[in-house]
Amino acid sequence: MSQYSVLVVGMGKRGMHHAAAFNANPKFQVAGICDIDPKRLDDAAAKLGNPQKGADAAALAKSVRPDVFCFCTLPNLRTPMIRAALESGARLIAFEKPVALTSTEVFVIRDLVRQAGAKAVVSHQHRYGKHYQQVKAIIARGALGRVHTVYGTATGWMTHLLSHLIDYTCWFNNYAPASWAMAQAAGKTKFTDNHPSPDYIAGFVQFANGVRGVYECGAGAPDQPEVAKWWGKNRLGAHGTEGFAEVLTNGGWRAVTKTGGAQSGDGAMNYDADMPPYIQEMADWLDDHQKVHPCNLEHACLGAEIMLALQRSAAEGGQVALPLVTGADEPALLQAKLADRPVLVSCEQNRKEFGLA
Ligand SMILES: NC(=O)c1ccc[n+]([C@@H]2O[C@H](COP(=O)([O-])OP(=O)(O)OC[C@H]3O[C@@H](n4cnc5c(N)ncnc54)[C@H](O)[C@@H]3O)[C@@H](O)[C@H]2O)c1
């Protein structure tokens, strides 16, 4: 069996998750690793069978010529990595959410990948959790009747979590395109974070199939007291004419349906369990063009445009039509427009997490 060679760039938390999961799959071998931090690079090399290493991703990629170029750098570093991947001839690019911080950059990335005819996937891997799968299965078999609403809330801030909320609810809604978005935002403290965000954003999305999307992310989003882990207080689901089904990222799933009554089960987000199937589906797509990865870039861009339209609406007011037709720097627009007033929180833990007195 031929193996696909992999270069992983950024040996932080997610880079190590990816590299370990690639090496654990017999279809892949990590042939190169890259980081600008020499100690991180040496520590990672020792754990990954001492592949080639370097601090310059583009140069290393030209030397390794990987089948898969994977990068897990912070959200401010995207386009140069996409270019390095394509110039090295990689057949598949695997990278981390969010696709990019601005619509200008989302369009550049999407155009580059489309023009090259490369495959690309974005890591929205929570979906492999058994509790997410259960909720999707309930929706897909029609047990909710006509789905009219999908929703997602998270206390964690936007650039960490909104892309996850939107992607999984788009999955629940079979990736129907969106027609418009409208939102409000408050609080500026997290614009200085390495995941720059308003402290709170909340909004509505009209999907072209008539389904309503409702999203909230950050300090004003509701607590989920059933969940202890703050980053896992995410609630995502769907309402239909005959019931509802929802998942709590670190608190299992629950549903009430007309024919099934009340149901529930366990499940918690777990990188060790979620990464192997995410990686396996990359092998499947490389082996067979028909087996398109569910986390493909086109799906991720639908969500990215929604996330950016919500920000644009919060900055400029009113509804924003989708798909977007022009690029912009939405976080900058929003930061310039928001008042300096502190965000109002929904629970004491949010006050602490957002550094408020
Ligand atoms: N999908 C998920 O569940 C999930 C979870 C956490 C984080 N993330 C995302 O993963 C990405 C990375 O997050 P992280 O927590 O692993 O960050 P991290 O800070 O732990 O790692 C980033 C690494 O990139 C390296 N780096 C920076 N510039 C570089 C360059 N030019 N060349 C090579 N290496 C460079 C840094 O030295 C660092 O080691 C972010 O986009 C984040 O949003 C996703």
Coordinates of C-alpha atoms and ligand atoms in Angstrom, one line a residue:
M1 CA 0.0 0.0 0.0
S2 CA 1.4 3.4 -1.0
Q3 CA 1.7 6.0 1.8
Y4 CA 0.9 9.7 1.5
S5 CA 3.7 11.9 2.7
V6 CA 2.7 14.8 5.0
L7 CA 4.3 18.1 6.0
V8 CA 2.9 19.7 9.2
V9 CA 3.6 23.4 9.8
G10 CA 3.1 24.9 13.3
M11 CA 4.0 22.4 16.0
G12 CA 1.7 23.9 18.7
K13 CA -1.3 22.2 20.2
R14 CA -3.2 21.5 17.0
G15 CA -0.1 20.8 14.8
M16 CA 0.9 18.0 17.3
H17 CA -2.7 16.6 17.2
H18 CA -2.5 16.4 13.4
A19 CA 1.0 15.0 13.2
A20 CA 0.3 12.3 15.7
A21 CA -3.0 11.4 14.0
F22 CA -1.3 11.2 10.6
N23 CA 1.4 9.0 11.9
A24 CA -1.1 6.7 13.6
N25 CA -2.8 6.1 10.2
P26 CA -1.1 3.6 8.0
K27 CA -2.0 5.6 4.9
F28 CA 0.1 8.6 6.0
Q29 CA 3.7 9.3 7.1
V30 CA 4.9 12.6 8.5
A31 CA 7.9 13.4 6.3
G32 CA 8.5 17.0 7.4
I33 CA 7.7 19.4 10.3
C34 CA 8.1 23.1 10.6
D35 CA 8.0 25.8 13.3
I36 CA 9.7 29.1 13.9
D37 CA 10.3 28.0 17.5
P38 CA 13.4 25.8 17.5
K39 CA 12.7 24.1 20.9
R40 CA 9.1 23.2 19.8
L41 CA 10.5 21.8 16.6
D42 CA 13.1 19.6 18.3
D43 CA 10.6 18.3 20.9
A44 CA 8.1 17.5 18.1
A45 CA 10.8 15.8 16.0
A46 CA 11.7 13.4 18.8
K47 CA 8.0 12.4 19.2
L48 CA 7.4 12.0 15.4
G49 CA 10.2 9.7 14.3
N50 CA 12.6 12.6 13.4
P51 CA 11.3 13.7 10.1
Q52 CA 12.9 16.5 8.1
K53 CA 12.5 19.8 9.9
G54 CA 12.9 23.5 9.2
A55 CA 11.7 27.0 10.1
D56 CA 10.8 28.1 6.6
A57 CA 7.6 26.3 5.5
A58 CA 7.9 27.2 1.8
A59 CA 11.6 26.1 1.5
L60 CA 10.9 22.9 3.5
A61 CA 7.9 22.1 1.3
K62 CA 10.0 22.4 -1.9
S63 CA 12.4 19.9 -0.4
V64 CA 9.9 17.4 1.1
R65 CA 7.4 17.7 -1.8
P66 CA 4.6 16.3 0.4
D67 CA 1.3 14.8 -0.8
V68 CA -0.4 16.6 2.1
F69 CA 0.5 20.1 3.3
C70 CA -1.0 20.6 6.7
F71 CA -0.7 23.9 8.6
C72 CA -1.9 24.7 12.1
T73 CA -0.8 28.3 12.6
L74 CA -2.8 31.0 14.4
P75 CA -5.6 32.6 12.4
N76 CA -3.5 35.5 11.2
L77 CA -1.3 33.2 9.0
R78 CA -3.2 31.7 6.1
T79 CA -2.5 32.9 2.5
P80 CA 1.3 32.5 2.6
M81 CA 0.8 28.8 3.7
I82 CA -1.7 28.2 1.0
R83 CA 0.7 29.6 -1.6
A84 CA 3.6 27.5 -0.2
A85 CA 1.4 24.4 -0.3
L86 CA 0.4 24.9 -3.9
E87 CA 3.9 25.8 -5.1
S88 CA 5.2 22.5 -3.5
G89 CA 2.6 20.5 -5.6
A90 CA 0.7 19.2 -2.6
R91 CA -2.5 17.3 -3.6
L92 CA -4.4 18.1 -0.4
I93 CA -4.1 21.0 2.0
A94 CA -5.4 20.5 5.5
F95 CA -5.7 23.6 7.7
E96 CA -7.3 24.9 10.8
K97 CA -10.4 26.9 11.3
P98 CA -11.3 29.7 10.8
V99 CA -10.7 29.8 7.0
A100 CA -9.4 33.4 7.5
L101 CA -10.1 36.5 9.5
T102 CA -11.4 38.6 6.6
S103 CA -13.6 38.1 3.5
T104 CA -10.8 39.6 1.4
E105 CA -8.5 36.7 2.5
V106 CA -11.3 34.0 2.2
F107 CA -11.7 35.0 -1.4
V108 CA -8.0 34.9 -2.1
I109 CA -7.6 31.4 -0.5
R110 CA -10.7 30.0 -2.2
D111 CA -9.6 31.3 -5.7
L112 CA -6.0 30.0 -5.3
V113 CA -7.3 26.5 -4.3
R114 CA -10.0 26.4 -7.1
Q115 CA -7.5 27.6 -9.8
A116 CA -5.0 25.0 -8.8
G117 CA -7.6 22.2 -8.7
A118 CA -6.3 21.1 -5.3
K119 CA -8.2 19.4 -2.5
A120 CA -8.5 21.3 0.8
V121 CA -10.1 20.6 4.1
V122 CA -10.7 22.7 7.2
S123 CA -10.6 21.2 10.7
H124 CA -14.2 21.2 11.9
Q125 CA -13.7 17.8 13.5
H126 CA -16.1 18.0 16.5
R127 CA -18.6 16.5 14.1
Y128 CA -17.1 13.1 14.6
G129 CA -18.2 13.0 18.2
K130 CA -20.8 10.3 18.7
H131 CA -23.2 12.9 20.3
Y132 CA -22.9 15.1 17.1
Q133 CA -23.4 12.1 14.9
Q134 CA -26.5 11.1 16.9
V135 CA -28.1 14.6 16.5
K136 CA -27.3 14.6 12.8
A137 CA -28.8 11.1 12.4
I138 CA -32.0 12.1 14.1
I139 CA -32.4 15.2 11.8
A140 CA -31.4 13.3 8.7
R141 CA -34.0 10.5 9.2
G142 CA -36.8 13.1 9.4
A143 CA -37.7 12.6 13.0
L144 CA -38.0 16.4 13.6
G145 CA -40.5 16.8 10.7
R146 CA -39.8 19.9 8.7
V147 CA -36.7 21.6 10.2
H148 CA -37.4 25.3 10.4
T149 CA -34.6 26.5 12.7
V150 CA -31.0 25.6 13.4
Y151 CA -29.1 27.3 16.3
G152 CA -25.8 27.5 18.0
T153 CA -24.5 29.2 21.1
A154 CA -21.1 29.3 22.8
T155 CA -19.7 31.3 25.7
G156 CA -16.2 31.2 24.1
W157 CA -15.4 34.1 21.8
M158 CA -16.1 34.3 18.1
T159 CA -12.8 33.4 16.4
H160 CA -12.5 30.3 18.5
L161 CA -16.0 29.0 18.2
L162 CA -18.4 30.6 15.8
S163 CA -16.9 28.8 12.8
H164 CA -17.6 25.5 14.6
L165 CA -21.2 26.5 15.5
I166 CA -22.0 27.6 11.9
D167 CA -20.3 24.6 10.2
Y168 CA -22.2 22.0 12.2
T169 CA -25.5 23.7 11.9
C170 CA -24.9 24.0 8.1
W171 CA -24.3 20.3 8.2
F172 CA -27.6 19.7 10.0
N173 CA -29.1 21.8 7.2
N174 CA -27.4 19.9 4.4
Y175 CA -25.1 22.9 3.5
A176 CA -28.0 24.8 2.0
P177 CA -26.6 28.2 1.0
A178 CA -27.4 31.3 3.0
S179 CA -29.3 34.4 1.6
W180 CA -28.6 37.0 4.2
A181 CA -27.4 37.6 7.7
M182 CA -28.0 40.3 10.4
A183 CA -26.3 40.7 13.8
Q184 CA -25.3 43.0 16.7
A185 CA -22.1 42.9 18.7
A186 CA -20.7 44.4 21.9
G187 CA -17.4 44.7 23.7
K188 CA -13.9 45.2 22.4
T189 CA -11.5 43.5 24.8
K190 CA -11.0 40.3 22.8
F191 CA -9.9 42.3 19.7
T192 CA -6.3 42.1 21.1
D193 CA -6.4 38.3 21.5
N194 CA -4.7 36.0 19.0
H195 CA -8.2 35.0 18.1
P196 CA -9.4 38.6 17.6
S197 CA -13.2 38.9 18.2
P198 CA -15.9 41.2 19.6
D199 CA -16.7 40.1 23.1
Y200 CA -20.2 39.2 22.1
I201 CA -21.9 38.7 18.7
A202 CA -25.5 37.5 18.1
G203 CA -27.4 37.2 14.9
F204 CA -29.8 35.6 12.4
V205 CA -29.2 33.9 9.1
Q206 CA -31.8 33.2 6.4
F207 CA -30.9 30.0 4.5
A208 CA -32.1 29.7 0.9
N209 CA -34.2 26.6 1.8
G210 CA -36.2 28.7 4.3
V211 CA -34.5 27.5 7.4
R212 CA -33.6 30.2 10.0
G213 CA -30.2 30.2 11.7
V214 CA -29.7 31.8 15.1
Y215 CA -26.2 32.2 16.6
E216 CA -24.7 33.7 19.7
C217 CA -21.0 33.7 20.7
G218 CA -19.1 35.2 23.6
A219 CA -19.7 36.9 26.9
G220 CA -23.5 37.6 26.5
A221 CA -24.3 34.0 25.3
P222 CA -26.2 31.9 27.8
D223 CA -24.5 29.6 30.3
Q224 CA -25.1 25.9 29.9
P225 CA -25.1 24.9 33.6
E226 CA -25.2 21.2 32.6
V227 CA -21.6 21.5 31.3
A228 CA -18.7 22.1 33.6
K229 CA -16.0 22.8 31.1
W230 CA -16.2 26.5 30.0
W231 CA -15.0 25.9 26.4
G232 CA -17.5 23.0 26.1
K233 CA -20.6 25.1 26.9
N234 CA -21.7 25.1 23.3
R235 CA -25.3 24.1 22.4
L236 CA -26.1 23.4 18.8
G237 CA -29.3 21.9 17.4
A238 CA -32.3 22.0 15.2
H239 CA -36.0 22.5 15.7
G240 CA -38.7 21.1 13.4
T241 CA -42.4 20.7 13.3
E242 CA -42.2 17.5 15.2
G243 CA -39.5 18.0 17.7
F244 CA -35.9 19.1 18.5
A245 CA -32.5 17.6 18.8
E246 CA -29.4 19.3 20.2
V247 CA -25.8 18.6 21.2
L248 CA -23.8 20.1 24.0
T249 CA -20.1 20.0 23.1
N250 CA -19.1 18.6 26.5
G251 CA -22.5 17.4 27.7
G252 CA -24.0 14.7 25.4
W253 CA -27.1 15.1 23.3
R254 CA -30.9 15.3 23.9
A255 CA -34.0 15.2 21.7
V256 CA -37.7 15.1 21.9
T257 CA -39.6 13.8 18.9
K258 CA -43.2 13.0 18.1
T259 CA -42.7 9.3 17.7
G260 CA -39.6 8.7 19.8
G261 CA -40.5 10.8 22.9
A262 CA -37.7 12.2 25.1
Q263 CA -34.2 10.7 24.4
S264 CA -30.7 11.5 25.5
G265 CA -27.1 10.2 25.5
D266 CA -23.6 11.0 26.5
G267 CA -20.6 12.3 24.5
A268 CA -17.9 14.9 25.0
M269 CA -15.5 16.6 22.6
N270 CA -12.3 14.5 22.5
Y271 CA -9.4 15.1 20.1
D272 CA -8.2 11.5 20.4
A273 CA -11.5 10.2 19.2
D274 CA -12.3 12.9 16.6
M275 CA -9.0 13.2 14.8
P276 CA -8.7 9.6 13.4
P277 CA -11.9 9.6 11.3
Y278 CA -11.1 13.2 10.2
I279 CA -7.7 12.1 8.9
Q280 CA -9.1 8.8 7.4
E281 CA -11.5 10.8 5.3
M282 CA -8.5 12.6 3.8
A283 CA -7.0 9.3 2.7
D284 CA -10.4 8.3 1.3
W285 CA -10.6 11.5 -0.8
L286 CA -7.0 11.2 -2.0
D287 CA -7.7 7.6 -3.0
D288 CA -11.0 8.4 -4.7
H289 CA -12.1 11.7 -6.2
Q290 CA -15.8 10.8 -5.6
K291 CA -15.3 10.5 -1.8
V292 CA -15.2 14.2 -1.1
H293 CA -14.2 15.0 2.5
P294 CA -17.2 16.5 4.4
C295 CA -14.9 19.2 5.9
N296 CA -13.9 20.4 2.4
L297 CA -13.0 24.0 1.8
E298 CA -16.2 24.8 -0.2
H299 CA -18.3 23.8 2.8
A300 CA -16.0 25.7 5.2
C301 CA -16.3 28.8 3.0
L302 CA -20.1 28.8 3.2
G303 CA -19.7 29.1 6.9
A304 CA -16.9 31.6 6.7
E305 CA -19.0 33.9 4.6
I306 CA -21.9 33.7 7.1
M307 CA -19.5 34.5 10.0
L308 CA -18.1 37.5 8.1
A309 CA -21.5 38.7 7.0
L310 CA -22.7 38.7 10.6
Q311 CA -19.7 40.9 11.5
R312 CA -20.3 43.2 8.6
S313 CA -23.9 43.6 9.6
A314 CA -22.9 44.3 13.2
A315 CA -20.5 47.0 11.9
E316 CA -22.7 48.6 9.2
G317 CA -26.2 47.8 10.4
G318 CA -29.1 46.1 8.5
Q319 CA -29.1 42.8 6.6
V320 CA -26.1 41.7 4.6
A321 CA -26.8 39.7 1.4
L322 CA -25.1 36.4 0.8
P323 CA -23.0 35.2 -0.9
L324 CA -20.7 38.2 -0.4
V325 CA -19.7 39.9 -3.6
T326 CA -16.9 42.1 -2.4
G327 CA -14.1 41.5 0.1
A328 CA -13.6 43.6 3.3
D329 CA -11.7 43.5 6.6
E330 CA -14.7 42.8 8.8
P331 CA -13.0 42.7 12.2
A332 CA -11.4 46.1 11.5
L333 CA -14.8 47.5 10.4
L334 CA -16.4 46.2 13.6
Q335 CA -13.7 47.3 15.9
A336 CA -13.9 50.9 14.5
K337 CA -17.7 50.9 15.0
L338 CA -18.2 49.4 18.4
A339 CA -18.6 51.6 21.4
D340 CA -16.0 51.5 24.2
R341 CA -18.7 50.3 26.7
P342 CA -17.9 47.0 28.5
V343 CA -19.9 44.0 27.4
L344 CA -22.7 42.8 29.7
V345 CA -22.2 39.2 30.7
S346 CA -24.7 36.4 31.0
C347 CA -23.0 34.6 34.0
E348 CA -20.2 35.1 36.5
Q349 CA -17.9 32.7 34.8
N350 CA -18.1 34.8 31.6
R351 CA -17.1 37.9 33.6
K352 CA -13.9 36.1 34.7
E353 CA -13.1 34.7 31.2
F354 CA -13.5 38.1 29.6
G355 CA -11.3 39.8 32.3
L356 CA -14.1 42.1 33.6
A357 CA -14.0 43.4 37.2
Ligands
LIG1 N1 -10.3 22.5 15.4 C1 -10.2 22.7 16.7 O1 -10.8 22.0 17.5 C2 -9.2 23.7 17.2 C3 -8.9 23.7 18.6 C4 -7.9 24.7 19.0 C5 -7.3 25.5 18.0 N2 -7.7 25.5 16.7 C6 -7.1 26.4 15.7 O2 -5.8 25.9 15.4 C7 -5.0 26.9 15.0 C8 -3.7 26.8 15.8 O3 -4.0 26.9 17.2 P1 -3.0 26.3 18.3 O4 -3.8 26.3 19.6 O5 -2.5 25.0 17.8 O6 -1.9 27.4 18.3 P2 -0.4 27.3 18.9 O7 -0.1 28.7 19.3 O8 -0.4 26.2 20.0 O9 0.5 26.8 17.7 C9 0.8 27.6 16.6 C10 2.3 27.3 16.2 O10 2.5 27.9 15.0 C11 3.9 28.3 15.0 N3 4.2 29.3 14.0 C12 3.9 30.6 14.0 N4 4.3 31.2 12.9 C13 4.9 30.2 12.1 C14 5.5 30.2 10.9 N5 5.6 31.3 10.1 N6 6.0 29.0 10.4 C15 5.9 27.9 11.1 N7 5.3 27.9 12.4 C16 4.8 29.0 12.8 C17 4.1 28.8 16.5 O11 5.5 28.9 16.8 C18 3.3 27.7 17.2 O12 4.1 26.6 17.6 C19 -5.8 28.2 15.2 O13 -6.3 28.6 13.9 C20 -6.9 27.8 16.1 O14 -8.1 28.5 15.9 C21 -8.6 24.6 16.3

